[in-house]
Amino acid sequence: MSTALDWPKLRRSSPDPTAPRTPPAPLLALYKLLAALGVLGSLPFVIPYTILTHFLRGPRLRWQTLRDHLITNIVRVALIQHTLFLPGVDWFEWRAVRSKSSDAPGVTVTKVTLPPAKLPRTGFAALAKAAPGEKAMLYFVGGGYAFGHPLERTYVFKVAHDINIRVLAVNYRKTLTPETAFPAPLLDAVAGWEYLTNALGFEPKNITVMGESAGANLSLLLQRYLYDSGVEGPGQLALSGPWVDMSPTNITRASMVNNWGVDYITWLAKLSAHAARQHYTDEAATTPYFAPANATGAQWSNLVKPGVKVYIHGGEKEILVDEIRTLYKNMSEAGVDVVYVEEPHGFHITPTMSDIFQGSTGYKVFSKDIYPLIHREVDPTNWPPSQGDKKNV
């Protein structure tokens, strides 16, 4: 049974005019300057407050050192300042060139034939083809579809070294303009998949798609899209802190309120989800593509029939934990081969933030668990290896 949807009926005739957009460059630069000054101006208050509360009340999360506690509060303030109005992606992110319909009639197309010539591929690596049975990871960074670069932290390098695999980290387009909103990130994800399978020759079953936060959302979306398109998808999914409900009711979940002020991330999701799906109706936002947490029963045939193994890692104190638990529950009841490990007193995507939050065990647990998953050596009697931390929800 296909989970495909009637997309023409779910697509708007024009982008949603109320969706957040990237402002003109001068205003964007001014906003970023003011936001940076706001963060710096808050430090004389944030630092003493954090030190006092750390020693008088204790850290909000039991693994937090003073260093981790300070970084948590500073990151939270920075996210609030920089994402309050979703001003846009950072300067180094790729941007789509805006086009006008009036440009088309003025273009003259001439067909030419040229002999092939060897040229240096500046900016690209000439990668070796996959060896027989070789495993690989396709990685998508988080950032609410608003920001984030896959090499901004050390995770990609660490996991490639520790698990001994090749990792393709896709810098997919962020969704704050009509040109780069969905389906643009999905098209970039498909391009990454095609490169691994067609250009390098990796077998789909030997590829693990791994994503964090919005990147985990994109991981699920890619697998579903491939299945609905009749294309063999990945053998494994590894999801860290997955953002799995882009519907307008997402912020009504209890953990959004209860873990506010403990987790470092903010209610960015409401604005960024609106921007990401600006080409689609509100009805589309509740489908398994944009809100997989709410998918039930046969809507998970895309994972059940191919026998995809799914590993989910979440944090007890992250604001997304309710939707993560719902995702796990619905997958399990539908017959998906899925396990969920919840880090006690953990918050958002600690496995990929180990270079920042050094007191967390997130990376240690995550890397230990996904090693047999990626290498297709899962022992059903000891799965996941950290099963002592496994939480039944």
PDB file of N, CA and C in Angstrom, residues 113-147:
ATOM      1  N   THR A 113      27.374  21.655 -29.936  1.00  0.00           N
ATOM      2  CA  THR A 113      28.011  20.379 -29.618  1.00  0.00           C
ATOM      3  C   THR A 113      29.507  20.610 -29.457  1.00  0.00           C
ATOM      4  N   LEU A 114      30.042  20.184 -28.314  1.00  0.00           N
ATOM      5  CA  LEU A 114      31.456  20.378 -28.023  1.00  0.00           C
ATOM      6  C   LEU A 114      32.097  19.039 -27.690  1.00  0.00           C
ATOM      7  N   PRO A 115      33.345  18.847 -28.086  1.00  0.00           N
ATOM      8  CA  PRO A 115      34.042  17.607 -27.715  1.00  0.00           C
ATOM      9  C   PRO A 115      34.345  17.621 -26.226  1.00  0.00           C
ATOM     10  N   PRO A 116      34.366  16.461 -25.578  1.00  0.00           N
ATOM     11  CA  PRO A 116      34.670  16.422 -24.140  1.00  0.00           C
ATOM     12  C   PRO A 116      36.111  16.824 -23.867  1.00  0.00           C
ATOM     13  N   ALA A 117      36.308  17.432 -22.712  1.00  0.00           N
ATOM     14  CA  ALA A 117      37.654  17.844 -22.315  1.00  0.00           C
ATOM     15  C   ALA A 117      37.814  17.627 -20.825  1.00  0.00           C
ATOM     16  N   LYS A 118      39.014  17.244 -20.404  1.00  0.00           N
ATOM     17  CA  LYS A 118      39.284  17.044 -18.988  1.00  0.00           C
ATOM     18  C   LYS A 118      39.523  18.391 -18.324  1.00  0.00           C
ATOM     19  N   LEU A 119      38.775  18.637 -17.249  1.00  0.00           N
ATOM     20  CA  LEU A 119      38.913  19.882 -16.508  1.00  0.00           C
ATOM     21  C   LEU A 119      38.994  19.576 -15.020  1.00  0.00           C
ATOM     22  N   PRO A 120      39.741  20.374 -14.258  1.00  0.00           N
ATOM     23  CA  PRO A 120      39.761  20.169 -12.799  1.00  0.00           C
ATOM     24  C   PRO A 120      38.406  20.499 -12.204  1.00  0.00           C
ATOM     25  N   ARG A 121      37.963  19.678 -11.266  1.00  0.00           N
ATOM     26  CA  ARG A 121      36.648  19.886 -10.642  1.00  0.00           C
ATOM     27  C   ARG A 121      36.844  20.709  -9.372  1.00  0.00           C
ATOM     28  N   THR A 122      37.063  21.986  -9.527  1.00  0.00           N
ATOM     29  CA  THR A 122      37.325  22.857  -8.386  1.00  0.00           C
ATOM     30  C   THR A 122      36.159  22.814  -7.408  1.00  0.00           C
ATOM     31  N   GLY A 123      36.486  22.565  -6.142  1.00  0.00           N
ATOM     32  CA  GLY A 123      35.447  22.554  -5.118  1.00  0.00           C
ATOM     33  C   GLY A 123      34.771  21.217  -4.936  1.00  0.00           C
ATOM     34  N   PHE A 124      35.125  20.228  -5.733  1.00  0.00           N
ATOM     35  CA  PHE A 124      34.509  18.915  -5.612  1.00  0.00           C
ATOM     36  C   PHE A 124      35.595  17.860  -5.408  1.00  0.00           C
ATOM     37  N   ALA A 125      35.229  16.826  -4.694  1.00  0.00           N
ATOM     38  CA  ALA A 125      36.165  15.730  -4.459  1.00  0.00           C
ATOM     39  C   ALA A 125      35.872  14.592  -5.427  1.00  0.00           C
ATOM     40  N   ALA A 126      36.903  14.048  -6.015  1.00  0.00           N
ATOM     41  CA  ALA A 126      36.750  12.875  -6.872  1.00  0.00           C
ATOM     42  C   ALA A 126      36.786  11.649  -5.970  1.00  0.00           C
ATOM     43  N   LEU A 127      35.617  11.215  -5.504  1.00  0.00           N
ATOM     44  CA  LEU A 127      35.536  10.162  -4.499  1.00  0.00           C
ATOM     45  C   LEU A 127      35.553   8.782  -5.138  1.00  0.00           C
ATOM     46  N   ALA A 128      36.120   7.845  -4.412  1.00  0.00           N
ATOM     47  CA  ALA A 128      36.207   6.470  -4.895  1.00  0.00           C
ATOM     48  C   ALA A 128      34.829   5.822  -4.885  1.00  0.00           C
ATOM     49  N   LYS A 129      34.625   4.918  -5.826  1.00  0.00           N
ATOM     50  CA  LYS A 129      33.386   4.151  -5.865  1.00  0.00           C
ATOM     51  C   LYS A 129      33.285   3.264  -4.623  1.00  0.00           C
ATOM     52  N   ALA A 130      32.057   2.901  -4.287  1.00  0.00           N
ATOM     53  CA  ALA A 130      31.833   2.046  -3.122  1.00  0.00           C
ATOM     54  C   ALA A 130      32.441   0.668  -3.349  1.00  0.00           C
ATOM     55  N   ALA A 131      33.119   0.171  -2.333  1.00  0.00           N
ATOM     56  CA  ALA A 131      33.620  -1.200  -2.379  1.00  0.00           C
ATOM     57  C   ALA A 131      32.455  -2.153  -2.134  1.00  0.00           C
ATOM     58  N   PRO A 132      32.552  -3.403  -2.565  1.00  0.00           N
ATOM     59  CA  PRO A 132      31.466  -4.358  -2.317  1.00  0.00           C
ATOM     60  C   PRO A 132      31.131  -4.445  -0.833  1.00  0.00           C
ATOM     61  N   GLY A 133      29.869  -4.231  -0.504  1.00  0.00           N
ATOM     62  CA  GLY A 133      29.422  -4.317   0.878  1.00  0.00           C
ATOM     63  C   GLY A 133      29.744  -3.108   1.735  1.00  0.00           C
ATOM     64  N   GLU A 134      30.375  -2.076   1.167  1.00  0.00           N
ATOM     65  CA  GLU A 134      30.760  -0.904   1.966  1.00  0.00           C
ATOM     66  C   GLU A 134      29.520  -0.160   2.467  1.00  0.00           C
ATOM     67  N   LYS A 135      29.608   0.338   3.705  1.00  0.00           N
ATOM     68  CA  LYS A 135      28.511   1.070   4.332  1.00  0.00           C
ATOM     69  C   LYS A 135      28.779   2.572   4.261  1.00  0.00           C
ATOM     70  N   ALA A 136      27.703   3.367   4.291  1.00  0.00           N
ATOM     71  CA  ALA A 136      27.833   4.822   4.237  1.00  0.00           C
ATOM     72  C   ALA A 136      26.705   5.457   5.034  1.00  0.00           C
ATOM     73  N   MET A 137      26.916   6.726   5.398  1.00  0.00           N
ATOM     74  CA  MET A 137      25.887   7.501   6.086  1.00  0.00           C
ATOM     75  C   MET A 137      25.559   8.745   5.266  1.00  0.00           C
ATOM     76  N   LEU A 138      24.271   9.031   5.135  1.00  0.00           N
ATOM     77  CA  LEU A 138      23.792  10.279   4.550  1.00  0.00           C
ATOM     78  C   LEU A 138      23.259  11.120   5.696  1.00  0.00           C
ATOM     79  N   TYR A 139      23.868  12.283   5.923  1.00  0.00           N
ATOM     80  CA  TYR A 139      23.602  13.065   7.139  1.00  0.00           C
ATOM     81  C   TYR A 139      22.954  14.405   6.818  1.00  0.00           C
ATOM     82  N   PHE A 140      21.906  14.734   7.615  1.00  0.00           N
ATOM     83  CA  PHE A 140      21.222  16.018   7.483  1.00  0.00           C
ATOM     84  C   PHE A 140      21.273  16.760   8.816  1.00  0.00           C
ATOM     85  N   VAL A 141      21.823  17.968   8.802  1.00  0.00           N
ATOM     86  CA  VAL A 141      21.953  18.784  10.000  1.00  0.00           C
ATOM     87  C   VAL A 141      20.595  19.368  10.393  1.00  0.00           C
ATOM     88  N   GLY A 142      20.480  19.783  11.656  1.00  0.00           N
ATOM     89  CA  GLY A 142      19.262  20.440  12.118  1.00  0.00           C
ATOM     90  C   GLY A 142      19.347  21.951  11.968  1.00  0.00           C
ATOM     91  N   GLY A 143      18.344  22.634  12.533  1.00  0.00           N
ATOM     92  CA  GLY A 143      18.303  24.092  12.453  1.00  0.00           C
ATOM     93  C   GLY A 143      16.940  24.630  12.086  1.00  0.00           C
ATOM     94  N   GLY A 144      15.900  23.794  12.245  1.00  0.00           N
ATOM     95  CA  GLY A 144      14.545  24.268  12.000  1.00  0.00           C
ATOM     96  C   GLY A 144      14.269  24.658  10.565  1.00  0.00           C
ATOM     97  N   TYR A 145      15.054  24.138   9.618  1.00  0.00           N
ATOM     98  CA  TYR A 145      14.969  24.531   8.207  1.00  0.00           C
ATOM     99  C   TYR A 145      15.250  26.017   8.015  1.00  0.00           C
ATOM    100  N   ALA A 146      15.799  26.679   9.041  1.00  0.00           N
ATOM    101  CA  ALA A 146      16.070  28.110   8.966  1.00  0.00           C
ATOM    102  C   ALA A 146      17.561  28.413   8.923  1.00  0.00           C
ATOM    103  N   PHE A 147      18.368  27.556   9.523  1.00  0.00           N
ATOM    104  CA  PHE A 147      19.814  27.753   9.542  1.00  0.00           C
ATOM    105  C   PHE A 147      20.465  26.404   9.788  1.00  0.00           C
TER     106      PHE A 147
END
